XYZ file of C-alpha atoms in Angstrom:
604
model
C -1.731 10.098 20.024
C -4.407 8.666 22.319
C -3.846 7.263 25.784
C -4.733 3.591 25.867
C -7.229 2.447 28.484
C -9.096 -0.554 27.138
C -12.234 -2.023 28.650
C -15.190 -3.834 27.142
C -17.047 -0.574 26.551
C -14.139 1.022 24.671
C -14.160 -1.821 22.169
C -17.701 -1.133 20.981
C -18.533 2.442 21.895
C -18.219 3.512 18.256
C -20.818 0.931 17.181
C -23.780 3.275 17.341
C -26.711 3.005 14.953
C -25.627 6.232 13.269
C -22.004 5.188 12.784
C -22.977 1.702 11.613
C -25.428 3.132 9.085
C -22.741 5.494 7.803
C -20.188 2.673 7.520
C -22.575 0.480 5.532
C -23.596 3.307 3.217
C -19.928 4.123 2.637
C -19.006 0.520 1.852
C -22.106 -0.150 -0.271
C -21.080 2.879 -2.335
C -17.642 1.362 -2.846
C -19.008 -2.104 -3.657
C -21.317 -0.686 -6.317
C -18.581 1.499 -7.798
C -15.873 -1.159 -7.917
C -18.003 -4.113 -9.007
C -19.614 -2.063 -11.771
C -16.086 -1.186 -12.858
C -15.077 -4.860 -12.769
C -18.172 -5.907 -14.789
C -19.581 -7.962 -11.918
C -22.662 -5.788 -11.514
C -24.982 -4.798 -14.395
C -25.777 -1.066 -14.383
C -28.505 0.723 -16.309
C -28.948 4.436 -16.922
C -32.187 6.097 -15.843
C -33.181 9.762 -16.101
C -31.496 12.772 -14.469
C -28.122 11.174 -13.754
C -29.804 8.270 -11.979
C -28.593 4.691 -12.381
C -29.756 1.342 -11.108
C -28.396 -2.113 -10.390
C -30.936 -4.945 -10.285
C -30.208 -8.293 -8.614
C -33.258 -10.570 -8.754
C -35.827 -8.901 -6.459
C -33.382 -6.302 -5.136
C -32.801 -2.926 -6.762
C -30.197 -0.276 -5.957
C -30.796 3.201 -7.374
C -28.386 6.083 -7.082
C -27.180 9.310 -8.621
C -23.742 9.117 -10.226
C -21.448 10.845 -12.684
C -19.535 8.576 -15.079
C -15.868 9.420 -15.555
C -13.227 8.008 -17.862
C -11.889 4.511 -17.187
C -15.511 3.452 -16.574
C -15.516 4.982 -13.140
C -18.830 5.899 -11.517
C -18.584 8.712 -8.982
C -21.606 7.723 -6.881
C -23.354 10.162 -4.555
C -23.477 8.062 -1.423
C -26.452 9.899 0.073
C -28.550 9.178 -3.021
C -28.413 5.355 -2.805
C -31.774 3.710 -2.225
C -32.355 -0.030 -1.885
C -35.653 -1.794 -2.414
C -36.690 -5.448 -2.314
C -39.862 -6.177 -4.265
C -40.549 -2.459 -4.136
C -40.176 -2.152 -0.346
C -37.452 0.174 0.995
C -34.547 -1.587 2.749
C -31.602 -0.335 4.826
C -28.177 -0.459 3.204
C -26.135 -3.471 4.321
C -22.743 -4.192 2.741
C -22.692 -7.855 3.700
C -26.251 -8.331 2.413
C -25.215 -6.843 -0.945
C -22.382 -9.345 -1.246
C -24.770 -12.197 -0.430
C -27.231 -10.870 -3.031
C -24.526 -11.165 -5.684
C -24.988 -14.938 -5.597
C -22.842 -16.690 -8.192
C -21.609 -13.353 -9.550
C -19.171 -13.009 -6.656
C -17.252 -16.184 -7.650
C -16.132 -16.861 -4.065
C -15.662 -20.510 -3.122
C -18.309 -21.349 -0.527
C -15.785 -22.450 2.084
C -13.973 -19.088 1.810
C -17.046 -16.840 1.729
C -17.486 -16.716 5.550
C -13.888 -15.522 5.917
C -14.468 -12.847 3.287
C -17.623 -11.742 5.110
C -15.569 -11.552 8.301
C -13.088 -9.298 6.510
C -15.973 -7.098 5.387
C -17.326 -7.022 8.957
C -13.906 -5.926 10.195
C -13.743 -3.269 7.469
C -17.149 -1.952 8.556
C -16.048 -2.008 12.204
C -13.058 0.121 11.204
C -15.151 2.551 9.168
C -17.476 3.090 12.129
C -14.455 3.689 14.384
C -12.935 6.199 11.971
C -16.244 8.027 11.603
C -16.346 8.643 15.354
C -12.662 9.105 16.151
C -11.136 11.119 13.323
C -12.110 14.759 13.816
C -9.445 16.429 11.641
C -10.833 18.184 8.585
C -9.191 18.154 5.171
C -8.014 21.726 5.796
C -6.516 20.790 9.179
C -4.669 17.875 7.568
C -2.872 20.336 5.266
C -1.148 21.674 8.405
C -0.859 18.411 10.349
C 2.294 16.437 11.098
C 3.273 13.414 9.037
C 2.029 10.954 11.671
C -1.190 12.870 12.279
C -1.929 12.476 8.572
C -0.903 8.814 8.576
C -3.265 7.895 11.399
C -6.128 9.967 9.951
C -6.487 8.026 6.702
C -10.011 6.599 6.355
C -10.076 4.449 3.273
C -7.044 2.207 2.932
C -6.551 0.774 -0.548
C -8.996 2.567 -2.871
C -9.731 -0.511 -5.022
C -10.299 -3.339 -2.545
C -13.679 -3.678 -0.832
C -12.400 -5.776 2.095
C -9.302 -3.683 2.705
C -9.205 -3.659 6.516
C -9.840 -7.323 7.278
C -7.018 -7.865 9.754
C -8.248 -11.370 10.563
C -6.464 -12.378 13.747
C -6.889 -9.092 15.593
C -9.583 -9.084 18.266
C -11.349 -5.920 19.450
C -8.620 -5.152 21.989
C -5.911 -5.670 19.375
C -7.704 -3.219 17.096
C -7.476 -0.478 19.697
C -3.859 -1.330 20.469
C -2.398 -1.840 16.995
C -4.620 -0.456 14.207
C -3.078 2.661 12.582
C -6.264 4.702 13.013
C -6.284 3.993 16.759
C -3.130 6.134 16.990
C -2.029 4.240 20.109
C 1.647 4.285 21.009
C 3.239 0.827 20.850
C 6.406 -0.421 22.532
C 7.964 -3.201 20.498
C 9.052 -6.401 22.190
C 12.652 -7.568 21.877
C 13.997 -11.089 21.741
C 17.414 -12.644 21.311
C 17.667 -15.236 18.529
C 20.410 -17.803 18.174
C 22.920 -17.264 15.373
C 22.509 -20.971 14.646
C 18.914 -20.358 13.561
C 18.824 -16.740 12.403
C 20.640 -14.606 9.855
C 21.348 -10.905 10.142
C 22.326 -8.889 7.074
C 22.990 -5.206 6.496
C 24.414 -2.963 3.809
C 28.130 -2.214 3.497
C 27.834 1.131 5.286
C 26.293 -0.332 8.431
C 27.175 -2.961 11.002
C 25.133 -4.884 13.562
C 26.924 -3.101 16.409
C 26.191 0.324 14.908
C 22.532 -0.555 14.349
C 21.970 -1.795 17.901
C 23.787 1.182 19.395
C 21.652 3.628 17.399
C 18.355 1.802 17.972
C 18.690 0.771 21.616
C 21.234 3.067 23.186
C 23.978 2.082 25.610
C 21.820 1.509 28.707
C 19.131 -0.638 27.077
C 21.664 -2.642 25.100
C 23.552 -3.393 28.325
C 20.276 -4.390 30.022
C 19.430 -6.907 27.288
C 22.926 -8.381 27.297
C 22.835 -8.556 31.078
C 19.618 -10.564 30.925
C 21.270 -13.087 28.642
C 24.241 -13.333 30.988
C 21.925 -13.917 33.953
C 20.626 -16.993 32.130
C 24.143 -18.281 31.603
C 24.080 -17.365 27.883
C 26.754 -15.622 25.831
C 25.368 -12.543 24.068
C 27.871 -13.104 21.238
C 25.844 -16.186 20.276
C 22.687 -14.138 19.634
C 21.215 -11.418 17.485
C 18.827 -8.962 19.123
C 15.542 -8.582 17.281
C 12.350 -6.487 17.597
C 9.019 -8.274 17.324
C 5.390 -7.159 17.163
C 3.745 -7.742 20.582
C 0.775 -9.498 18.926
C 3.111 -11.809 17.013
C 4.938 -12.907 20.148
C 1.748 -13.627 22.050
C -0.244 -15.342 19.293
C 2.371 -17.048 17.130
C 5.922 -17.212 18.385
C 5.317 -18.238 22.007
C 3.316 -21.232 20.766
C 4.600 -22.214 17.319
C 8.225 -21.714 18.334
C 7.839 -23.187 21.822
C 10.510 -25.826 21.219
C 13.030 -23.208 20.136
C 12.205 -21.135 23.224
C 12.689 -24.170 25.442
C 16.083 -24.790 23.824
C 17.068 -21.126 24.345
C 17.326 -20.486 20.607
C 14.801 -17.711 21.262
C 15.033 -15.701 24.498
C 12.502 -13.130 25.656
C 14.147 -9.821 26.629
C 11.231 -7.460 27.252
C 9.892 -4.199 25.901
C 12.036 -1.565 24.254
C 12.079 2.000 25.550
C 10.959 3.773 22.372
C 7.321 4.320 21.400
C 6.096 3.725 17.857
C 2.978 4.317 15.777
C 1.669 1.664 13.416
C 1.619 2.822 9.789
C -1.079 2.189 7.182
C 0.650 -1.085 6.276
C -0.092 -2.314 9.871
C 3.197 -4.156 10.391
C 5.492 -1.136 9.923
C 6.216 1.200 12.845
C 7.384 4.812 12.935
C 9.495 5.831 15.944
C 7.756 8.756 17.675
C 10.230 8.855 20.558
C 13.134 9.436 18.174
C 11.700 10.198 14.686
C 15.116 10.101 12.995
C 15.626 6.485 14.014
C 14.664 3.697 11.652
C 11.225 2.493 10.743
C 10.831 -1.085 12.004
C 8.889 -3.573 9.900
C 7.904 -6.817 11.616
C 6.288 -10.071 10.623
C 2.597 -10.087 11.508
C 0.572 -13.244 10.832
C -2.696 -11.391 10.309
C -4.804 -11.979 7.186
C -5.333 -8.676 5.433
C -6.343 -7.924 1.843
C -5.490 -11.254 0.288
C -2.331 -12.165 2.178
C -1.013 -13.170 5.569
C 1.270 -10.267 6.413
C 4.400 -12.140 7.372
C 7.996 -11.433 6.356
C 9.976 -14.071 4.484
C 13.330 -14.828 6.177
C 14.698 -15.916 2.797
C 13.892 -12.476 1.358
C 15.499 -10.791 4.346
C 18.869 -12.232 3.291
C 18.929 -10.100 0.138
C 16.834 -7.094 1.171
C 19.756 -4.766 2.072
C 21.608 -5.678 -1.134
C 18.545 -5.022 -3.280
C 18.090 -1.685 -1.550
C 21.757 -0.757 -1.900
C 21.670 -1.499 -5.629
C 18.535 0.570 -6.137
C 19.842 3.391 -3.950
C 23.044 3.611 -6.003
C 21.095 3.443 -9.249
C 18.796 6.291 -8.237
C 21.531 8.386 -6.605
C 23.825 8.177 -9.632
C 21.136 8.926 -12.215
C 20.988 12.546 -13.322
C 17.292 12.472 -14.221
C 16.188 10.923 -10.923
C 18.227 13.506 -9.059
C 16.778 16.370 -11.095
C 13.330 15.309 -9.886
C 14.450 14.893 -6.284
C 13.334 11.252 -6.382
C 14.722 9.271 -3.457
C 14.346 5.810 -1.964
C 14.208 5.036 1.732
C 16.626 2.150 2.106
C 15.845 -0.990 4.025
C 19.334 -1.109 5.426
C 19.279 -4.158 7.702
C 17.166 -7.254 8.147
C 17.001 -10.384 10.244
C 15.212 -13.639 9.527
C 14.667 -16.670 11.756
C 14.366 -20.093 10.141
C 12.103 -22.607 11.857
C 13.830 -25.896 11.047
C 10.711 -28.061 11.140
C 8.623 -25.751 8.971
C 11.455 -25.305 6.484
C 11.678 -29.085 6.082
C 7.932 -29.661 5.992
C 7.024 -26.968 3.455
C 8.916 -26.590 0.204
C 6.758 -23.913 -1.481
C 5.967 -20.341 -0.491
C 3.896 -20.360 2.696
C 2.891 -17.865 5.411
C 3.920 -20.470 7.988
C 7.549 -19.860 7.024
C 7.232 -16.087 7.416
C 6.406 -15.690 11.091
C 9.679 -14.340 12.506
C 11.567 -11.660 10.590
C 12.168 -7.919 10.850
C 13.824 -5.135 8.911
C 14.994 -1.586 9.501
C 14.137 1.158 6.996
C 15.474 4.701 6.910
C 13.312 7.426 8.382
C 12.306 10.166 5.933
C 12.673 12.908 8.526
C 16.397 13.444 7.915
C 15.716 14.077 4.202
C 13.458 17.097 4.760
C 14.560 20.714 4.604
C 13.327 23.025 7.386
C 10.575 24.519 5.208
C 9.301 21.142 3.981
C 6.651 18.773 5.292
C 5.631 15.237 4.447
C 2.361 13.469 3.633
C 1.598 9.962 2.497
C 0.488 10.103 -1.153
C -2.604 8.135 -0.127
C -3.787 11.341 1.562
C -4.501 12.889 -1.854
C -7.519 10.590 -2.075
C -8.642 11.226 1.507
C -12.089 12.748 2.019
C -13.050 13.984 5.491
C -16.340 13.545 7.330
C -17.825 16.597 5.627
C -16.950 15.271 2.174
C -14.009 17.640 1.573
C -10.866 16.244 -0.068
C -7.289 16.776 1.044
C -6.044 17.299 -2.514
C -8.427 20.227 -3.023
C -7.447 21.681 0.357
C -3.737 21.407 -0.509
C -4.267 23.155 -3.839
C -6.264 25.940 -2.228
C -3.693 26.441 0.531
C -0.708 26.398 -1.861
C -1.796 29.536 -3.706
C -1.324 27.725 -7.025
C -4.037 27.102 -9.566
C -5.117 23.470 -9.868
C -3.448 23.011 -13.261
C -0.040 24.136 -12.023
C -0.304 22.119 -8.814
C -1.168 18.927 -10.719
C 1.655 19.479 -13.213
C 4.144 19.760 -10.350
C 2.693 16.650 -8.749
C 2.939 14.620 -11.967
C 6.503 15.805 -12.542
C 7.466 14.643 -9.049
C 5.521 11.354 -9.162
C 5.030 10.115 -12.704
C 8.240 11.331 -14.364
C 10.536 9.158 -12.183
C 8.282 6.144 -12.759
C 8.456 6.687 -16.521
C 12.237 6.912 -16.316
C 12.511 3.755 -14.242
C 10.293 1.907 -16.721
C 11.737 3.069 -20.037
C 15.382 3.533 -19.112
C 15.878 0.692 -16.628
C 12.945 -1.718 -17.269
C 12.407 -1.225 -13.556
C 8.974 -1.362 -11.926
C 7.879 -0.530 -8.403
C 4.573 -0.850 -6.592
C 3.777 2.877 -6.802
C 0.447 3.018 -4.976
C -0.428 5.756 -2.507
C 0.779 4.031 0.646
C 4.232 3.349 -0.825
C 4.947 6.969 -1.767
C 5.611 9.997 0.406
C 4.930 13.444 -0.987
C 7.322 16.209 0.058
C 5.623 19.621 0.121
C 6.672 23.244 0.424
C 3.814 25.646 1.142
C 1.644 22.602 0.345
C 2.904 22.466 -3.245
C 4.559 19.211 -4.450
C 8.359 19.183 -4.477
C 9.497 15.570 -4.777
C 8.685 11.970 -3.896
C 10.168 9.403 -1.536
C 9.673 5.711 -2.334
C 9.554 2.991 0.318
C 8.783 -0.725 0.733
C 11.284 -1.823 -1.880
C 12.724 -5.219 -1.002
C 9.870 -7.413 -2.223
C 8.196 -4.877 -4.505
C 10.564 -4.231 -7.426
C 11.511 -6.122 -10.563
C 13.459 -5.699 -13.784
C 11.136 -6.772 -16.598
C 12.566 -8.375 -19.743
C 15.842 -6.583 -19.083
C 19.384 -7.373 -20.210
C 20.867 -5.147 -17.510
C 23.508 -6.914 -15.413
C 22.859 -7.374 -11.714
C 24.966 -8.735 -8.862
C 24.540 -12.496 -8.717
C 22.785 -12.497 -5.335
C 19.960 -10.283 -6.593
C 19.657 -11.639 -10.125
C 16.185 -12.874 -9.141
C 14.964 -9.322 -9.778
C 14.964 -10.258 -13.467
C 11.424 -11.249 -14.436
C 10.091 -12.169 -17.876
C 6.572 -11.084 -18.811
C 4.558 -10.470 -21.972
C 4.943 -6.963 -23.374
C 1.259 -6.172 -22.862
C 1.589 -7.138 -19.220
C 4.735 -5.063 -18.810
C 3.105 -1.814 -19.933
C 0.266 -2.518 -17.518
C 2.600 -1.701 -14.660
C 1.948 1.906 -15.656
C -1.487 1.743 -17.265
C -2.977 -0.238 -14.382
C -0.927 0.760 -11.343
C -1.005 4.494 -12.101
C -3.978 5.113 -14.378
C -6.549 2.613 -13.115
C -5.513 2.222 -9.473
C -4.732 5.839 -8.593
C -5.557 8.434 -11.253
C -9.040 6.914 -11.660
C -9.811 8.157 -8.137
C -7.779 11.359 -8.187
C -9.272 12.823 -11.359
C -12.917 12.928 -10.115
C -11.819 14.647 -6.888
C -9.951 17.271 -8.883
C -12.939 17.757 -11.174
C -15.587 18.029 -8.472
C -13.651 19.843 -5.737
C -10.653 21.607 -7.301
C -12.260 22.842 -10.515
C -9.946 20.891 -12.832
C -12.011 19.070 -15.508
C -10.918 15.500 -16.159
C -9.990 16.394 -19.751
C -7.451 18.869 -18.378
C -6.128 16.309 -15.910
C -5.520 13.709 -18.609
C -3.988 16.406 -20.805
C -1.548 17.053 -17.978
C -0.767 13.315 -17.787
C -0.201 13.216 -21.562
C 2.078 16.277 -21.354
C 4.082 14.600 -18.607
C 4.613 11.570 -20.858
C 5.430 13.806 -23.838
C 7.903 15.865 -21.807
C 9.770 12.759 -20.719
C 9.798 11.116 -24.145
C 10.869 14.340 -25.889
C 13.809 14.660 -23.499
C 14.920 11.058 -24.097
C 14.667 10.373 -27.860
C 17.258 7.601 -27.581
C 14.500 5.378 -26.145
C 12.272 5.729 -29.212
C 12.089 1.990 -29.851
C 10.713 1.418 -26.369
C 8.103 4.145 -26.796
C 6.860 2.287 -29.856
C 7.013 -1.100 -28.160
C 5.294 0.098 -24.982
C 2.863 2.671 -26.270
C 1.240 4.673 -23.478
C -1.113 6.199 -26.074
C -2.526 2.834 -27.193
C -6.315 2.719 -27.729
C -7.156 0.469 -24.788
C -5.656 -1.706 -22.094
C -6.778 -4.752 -20.191
C -9.158 -4.350 -17.262
C -7.687 -6.150 -14.246
C -10.239 -7.076 -11.571
C -8.596 -6.936 -8.167
C -11.727 -7.566 -6.112
C -12.588 -10.614 -8.181
C -9.009 -11.724 -7.631
C -9.330 -11.362 -3.858
C -12.711 -13.085 -3.833
C -11.317 -16.042 -5.752
C -8.768 -16.668 -2.989
C -8.834 -14.305 -0.046
C -6.231 -16.442 1.770
C -3.471 -15.908 -0.824
C -4.639 -13.669 -3.630
C -1.581 -14.228 -5.841
C 0.861 -17.111 -6.063
C 4.132 -15.285 -5.437
C 6.007 -17.935 -7.418
C 3.888 -17.175 -10.502
C 2.297 -13.771 -10.013
C 0.369 -13.647 -13.294
C -1.384 -16.982 -13.461
C -4.127 -15.917 -11.012
C -4.957 -12.522 -12.524
C -8.547 -11.904 -13.549
C -9.566 -9.732 -16.478
C -12.838 -8.396 -17.887
C -12.315 -6.982 -21.354
C -10.564 -3.647 -21.798
C -10.702 -0.022 -20.717
C -10.474 2.872 -23.155
C -7.161 4.652 -22.640
C -7.722 8.337 -21.721
C -4.470 9.221 -23.503
C -5.493 7.724 -26.846
C -7.546 10.744 -28.024
C -4.501 12.925 -27.229
C -2.017 10.878 -29.259
C -1.665 13.381 -32.104
C -1.502 16.478 -29.931
C 1.252 14.955 -27.832
C 2.934 12.810 -30.444
C 6.609 12.996 -31.273
C 8.161 11.930 -34.544
C 9.086 8.449 -33.340
C 5.747 7.701 -31.709
C 3.235 5.419 -33.467
C 0.141 7.017 -34.956
């Protein structure tokens, strides 16, 4: 954790020619890789593992190894750019401009997208200078040291650290990689305007006592009394310091004037921002709750607010899922656990609620929730890492996943099999047994390790991220909205895309190049994991036929094209599938293994 002394020089000291060149080379590598994958860029094979992309007068040449799922593992140092035969420096923004009509970004939105790319480059340059831990050191680091050391963010999205709204000072104060301790602000919100909800095992009084302590709670109540206000008329609520300064103090000025919102001051505990930016881990008291706050910053296709309407049902959704997982024998055999979002509070701005009927970030500016800390779930010999760390590569090019395997004393095959059993098996069970889908990307999963070998997984960020697809399972009335109807081909994509294309596509090349596990062996391990689950649950045979994970191909979803089409709101949350962009299909790596791992009820 770094001490925070911000001046004008601190904001730009990482913007050296060397760091900026590295950041652009890194991002140009990603742009080429992802837009070739999404069929935006034409790629041609040359000799000796060389490839080229030609855009009018501009040519990019590079050395790369093609992997399954049409993934090009590009050697960043090999990329050369020429314009009319003259060598040019690598420039990520210039490459996006050179795409011309291929990028499909509305002209009025393109400057904002370029600003997101500029911010992403700014962050890459910062991380290059300020993240000294090696992959090997990260295998021994604490959970928060790993969290703040992550370089890449979402592996698919090009503009994945846009954070439009943060200025250079805000970056140093609140970006996860800055590793700066943050004290959350607290406000009191009128019970006439706000709703607090919690699960049946918790109360508001218990939550405030555990989060604030007796002295601080008395101080906040005393401040209300000094203003002639009754603390029984208010809920106490944490708020992101940036949100108070930039949004609430202005947009909610009338409510502040009417004492519906009362400023209380800073809390005593210190927090670290997590990879999701708006979630905070308590470093003063690690067993206390995570706090997730609304943050009206544009990042990766959405304004990162919190919907007060969703807050009303968040604890109930989490309680239902927690009971489902806790009472299921298979989930428990895999050690799969969910970190409950146990309490939430949402403030309803009367004017905005009346003025806007549809989903809108303007209605999501003032909410918060409390999520369980994972620290109480660990045994003394266990440690925790975000699953995103498996894709992390340090400044020397060494990967964390290879370092973990080497340190564990296991061979790569055994390590990967344990990982898949902890990660993929519970997701298969949720899908086939419950018709239940999560958002199982790296940032939403925590990997529990013993001697750096995988033991089990913890799932977080549940309230707005789960759904029951085409299910007849009964739900409590208040959370019946979890039922969602989709086409069967789209349903199976929650595994084929979210796991195969958005995570395994990146993990497999790292295992092949740094851990000595050929991609054929990796996909064999994935197929065995599927076979093991399906063999153990023959009663679900009809679903295995209906949702065939060994099908020849699956649709290629283009997430960068989706973000480019509307970087303000990438997906309409009221109709999540109407905006999706596709580009043909991808060959399924499991298809060639269908006979070897078939069972009697599986289609040929």
